[in-house]
mmCIF file of C-alpha atoms in Angstrom:
data_model
loop_
_atom_site.group_PDB
_atom_site.id
_atom_site.type_symbol
_atom_site.label_atom_id
_atom_site.label_comp_id
_atom_site.label_asym_id
_atom_site.label_seq_id
_atom_site.Cartn_x
_atom_site.Cartn_y
_atom_site.Cartn_z
ATOM 1 C CA GLU A 418 -12.658 -6.953 4.515
ATOM 2 C CA ILE A 419 -10.061 -4.303 3.595
ATOM 3 C CA PHE A 420 -10.112 -5.061 -0.124
ATOM 4 C CA THR A 421 -13.882 -5.577 -0.154
ATOM 5 C CA CYS A 422 -14.152 -2.059 1.229
ATOM 6 C CA TYR A 423 -11.668 -0.804 -1.387
ATOM 7 C CA ARG A 424 -13.723 -2.403 -4.171
ATOM 8 C CA SER A 425 -16.794 -0.524 -2.930
ATOM 9 C CA LEU A 426 -14.819 2.667 -3.620
ATOM 10 C CA LYS A 427 -13.326 1.499 -6.939
ATOM 11 C CA PRO A 428 -15.245 -1.403 -8.483
ATOM 12 C CA SER A 429 -12.577 -2.852 -10.799
ATOM 13 C CA GLY A 430 -9.068 -2.557 -12.183
ATOM 14 C CA GLY A 431 -6.350 -0.475 -10.666
ATOM 15 C CA SER A 432 -2.820 -1.188 -9.588
ATOM 16 C CA LEU A 433 -1.742 -1.966 -6.026
ATOM 17 C CA LEU A 434 1.667 -1.368 -4.472
ATOM 18 C CA ASP A 435 2.262 -2.981 -1.071
ATOM 19 C CA ILE A 436 5.019 -0.914 0.504
ATOM 20 C CA GLY A 437 6.932 -3.063 2.975
ATOM 21 C CA CYS A 438 5.386 -6.258 1.599
ATOM 22 C CA GLY A 439 7.357 -8.719 3.715
ATOM 23 C CA LYS A 440 6.500 -12.312 2.743
ATOM 24 C CA GLY A 441 3.645 -11.259 0.475
ATOM 25 C CA PHE A 442 0.529 -11.967 2.548
ATOM 26 C CA VAL A 443 -1.266 -8.804 1.384
ATOM 27 C CA LEU A 444 -0.322 -9.555 -2.229
ATOM 28 C CA TRP A 445 -1.984 -12.941 -1.902
ATOM 29 C CA LYS A 446 -5.127 -11.459 -0.334
ATOM 30 C CA ALA A 447 -5.293 -8.730 -2.993
ATOM 31 C CA SER A 448 -4.945 -11.238 -5.840
ATOM 32 C CA SER A 449 -8.610 -12.197 -5.633
ATOM 33 C CA TYR A 450 -9.835 -8.599 -6.071
ATOM 34 C CA SER A 451 -9.353 -7.975 -9.809
ATOM 35 C CA PHE A 452 -6.395 -5.618 -9.724
ATOM 36 C CA ASP A 453 -4.744 -5.189 -13.117
ATOM 37 C CA ARG A 454 -1.341 -5.198 -11.452
ATOM 38 C CA ILE A 455 -0.078 -6.072 -7.965
ATOM 39 C CA CYS A 456 3.433 -5.310 -6.786
ATOM 40 C CA GLY A 457 5.211 -5.421 -3.460
ATOM 41 C CA ILE A 458 8.434 -3.752 -2.437
ATOM 42 C CA ASP A 459 10.573 -4.458 0.595
ATOM 43 C CA ILE A 460 14.133 -3.563 1.529
ATOM 44 C CA ASP A 461 14.835 -7.008 3.004
ATOM 45 C CA ASP A 462 16.074 -9.361 0.264
ATOM 46 C CA ARG A 463 15.397 -12.427 2.444
ATOM 47 C CA LEU A 464 11.726 -11.501 2.759
ATOM 48 C CA ILE A 465 11.545 -10.806 -0.984
ATOM 49 C CA ALA A 466 12.916 -14.299 -1.702
ATOM 50 C CA ILE A 467 10.194 -15.803 0.519
ATOM 51 C CA ALA A 468 7.533 -13.633 -1.147
ATOM 52 C CA GLU A 469 8.735 -14.760 -4.598
ATOM 53 C CA ARG A 470 8.438 -18.410 -3.532
ATOM 54 C CA ASN A 471 4.976 -17.773 -2.122
ATOM 55 C CA ILE A 472 3.854 -16.087 -5.353
ATOM 56 C CA ARG A 473 5.097 -19.049 -7.411
ATOM 57 C CA ARG A 474 3.525 -21.643 -5.073
ATOM 58 C CA LEU A 475 0.183 -19.842 -5.094
ATOM 59 C CA GLY A 476 0.278 -19.366 -8.865
ATOM 60 C CA LEU A 477 -0.359 -15.639 -8.623
ATOM 61 C CA THR A 478 -0.386 -13.890 -11.970
ATOM 62 C CA HIS A 479 0.186 -10.183 -12.589
ATOM 63 C CA THR A 480 1.968 -10.079 -9.203
ATOM 64 C CA GLN A 481 5.602 -9.214 -8.610
ATOM 65 C CA VAL A 482 7.918 -8.293 -5.751
ATOM 66 C CA LEU A 483 11.016 -6.136 -5.844
ATOM 67 C CA CYS A 484 13.829 -5.569 -3.389
ATOM 68 C CA GLU A 485 13.675 -1.779 -3.130
ATOM 69 C CA ASP A 486 14.165 0.973 -0.598
ATOM 70 C CA ALA A 487 10.743 2.651 -0.508
ATOM 71 C CA ARG A 488 12.367 6.067 -0.051
ATOM 72 C CA LEU A 489 14.157 5.655 -3.396
ATOM 73 C CA TYR A 490 11.527 3.755 -5.388
ATOM 74 C CA ALA A 491 11.065 5.513 -8.736
ATOM 75 C CA PHE A 492 7.724 4.158 -9.999
ATOM 76 C CA TYR A 493 5.012 5.361 -7.625
ATOM 77 C CA GLU A 494 3.299 7.059 -10.579
ATOM 78 C CA ASP A 495 2.438 3.600 -11.952
ATOM 79 C CA PHE A 496 0.049 2.844 -9.069
ATOM 80 C CA ASP A 497 -3.282 4.123 -7.828
ATOM 81 C CA CYS A 498 -3.578 2.108 -4.613
ATOM 82 C CA PHE A 499 -0.934 1.934 -1.892
ATOM 83 C CA PHE A 500 -0.957 -0.431 1.078
ATOM 84 C CA PHE A 501 0.998 0.226 4.270
ATOM 85 C CA SER A 502 1.031 -2.217 7.157
ATOM 86 C CA ASN A 503 2.806 0.238 9.439
ATOM 87 C CA PRO A 504 6.239 -0.617 8.033
ATOM 88 C CA PHE A 505 8.082 2.606 8.947
ATOM 89 C CA ASP A 506 8.827 5.131 11.619
ATOM 90 C CA MET A 507 7.606 8.700 11.051
ATOM 91 C CA GLU A 508 10.777 9.893 9.281
ATOM 92 C CA VAL A 509 10.718 7.162 6.630
ATOM 93 C CA PHE A 510 6.913 7.359 6.323
ATOM 94 C CA ARG A 511 7.182 11.089 5.525
ATOM 95 C CA GLU A 512 9.795 10.475 2.851
ATOM 96 C CA VAL A 513 7.686 7.781 1.198
ATOM 97 C CA ILE A 514 4.473 9.817 1.321
ATOM 98 C CA ASP A 515 6.358 12.790 -0.123
ATOM 99 C CA GLN A 516 7.456 10.576 -3.031
ATOM 100 C CA ILE A 517 3.849 9.515 -3.610
ATOM 101 C CA VAL A 518 2.711 13.158 -3.552
ATOM 102 C CA LEU A 519 5.451 14.023 -6.050
ATOM 103 C CA SER A 520 4.177 11.200 -8.273
ATOM 104 C CA LEU A 521 0.706 12.777 -8.103
ATOM 105 C CA LYS A 522 2.148 16.018 -9.425
ATOM 106 C CA THR A 523 3.926 14.298 -12.326
ATOM 107 C CA ASN A 524 1.007 11.941 -13.062
ATOM 108 C CA PRO A 525 -2.228 13.541 -11.796
ATOM 109 C CA ARG A 526 -4.749 10.915 -10.717
ATOM 110 C CA ARG A 527 -6.983 9.752 -7.886
ATOM 111 C CA ILE A 528 -5.289 7.376 -5.455
ATOM 112 C CA THR A 529 -6.195 5.293 -2.447
ATOM 113 C CA ILE A 530 -3.969 4.702 0.555
ATOM 114 C CA ILE A 531 -4.832 1.762 2.781
ATOM 115 C CA TYR A 532 -3.010 2.153 6.090
ATOM 116 C CA TYR A 533 -3.222 -0.811 8.467
ATOM 117 C CA HIS A 534 -2.378 -0.089 12.113
ATOM 118 C CA PRO A 535 -1.739 3.601 11.366
ATOM 119 C CA THR A 536 0.794 5.188 13.697
ATOM 120 C CA CYS A 537 1.918 8.038 11.428
ATOM 121 C CA SER A 538 -1.444 9.076 9.996
ATOM 122 C CA SER A 539 -1.153 12.621 11.360
ATOM 123 C CA TYR A 540 1.396 13.447 8.663
ATOM 124 C CA LEU A 541 -0.822 12.073 5.915
ATOM 125 C CA GLU A 542 -3.851 13.963 7.192
ATOM 126 C CA GLY A 543 -1.889 17.180 7.667
ATOM 127 C CA LEU A 544 -0.999 17.422 3.984
ATOM 128 C CA GLY A 545 -4.547 18.385 3.024
ATOM 129 C CA ILE A 546 -4.488 16.108 -0.040
ATOM 130 C CA PHE A 547 -5.759 12.893 1.522
ATOM 131 C CA HIS A 548 -9.155 12.440 3.117
ATOM 132 C CA LYS A 549 -10.057 9.549 5.368
ATOM 133 C CA VAL A 550 -13.071 7.832 3.815
ATOM 134 C CA ARG A 551 -13.304 4.667 5.912
ATOM 135 C CA VAL A 552 -12.122 3.262 9.217
ATOM 136 C CA LEU A 553 -12.072 -0.502 9.671
ATOM 137 C CA TYR A 554 -11.399 -2.345 12.897
ATOM 138 C CA ASP A 555 -9.513 -5.635 13.320
ATOM 139 C CA GLU A 556 -10.981 -7.092 16.507
ATOM 140 C CA ILE A 557 -8.502 -9.968 16.612
ATOM 141 C CA ARG A 558 -5.412 -7.749 16.612
ATOM 142 C CA ASP A 559 -7.126 -4.682 18.082
ATOM 143 C CA TYR A 560 -5.899 -2.499 15.187
ATOM 144 C CA GLN A 561 -7.588 -0.038 12.899
ATOM 145 C CA THR A 562 -7.201 0.410 9.163
ATOM 146 C CA PHE A 563 -7.675 3.846 7.653
ATOM 147 C CA ILE A 564 -8.581 4.203 3.998
ATOM 148 C CA TYR A 565 -7.726 7.522 2.391
ATOM 149 C CA MET A 566 -8.580 8.965 -0.992
ATOM 150 C CA GLY A 567 -6.525 11.736 -2.527
ATOM 151 C CA GLU A 568 -6.007 13.350 -5.860
ATOM 152 C CA ILE A 569 -4.271 16.030 -7.800
ATOM 153 C CA LEU A 570 -6.008 16.406 -11.139
#
């Protein structure tokens, strides 16, 4: 439902970065939604190894995973959709969002942030750049997903 909702906002193409991708579940789900590029980053090399195996087993193309510290990742400007499954505390979340905002200044564009089980959304909303456009509800897990659009053009 999350990516179906995203596709209603942006019908095709785009590049997705799953920040804190773990074993790659979101990458797999996103692979059926016509992204031009899908990438996941995670700081845990053991989870990255599992995600790599899962990508190979599932035969996912245009999908990669990297062992990276999200606070230091240098290629946010290459993406226009970011997925967070509540991977960080507020301090790390701020640093990552600040890097994404910096990437907007160096590469002006419209982006989407999909934030599953949002616990640090107040920082995102307080920046004045991102606007919540949808709220989805996961009845099984009793969690919400917020979808934000933002741009610096």
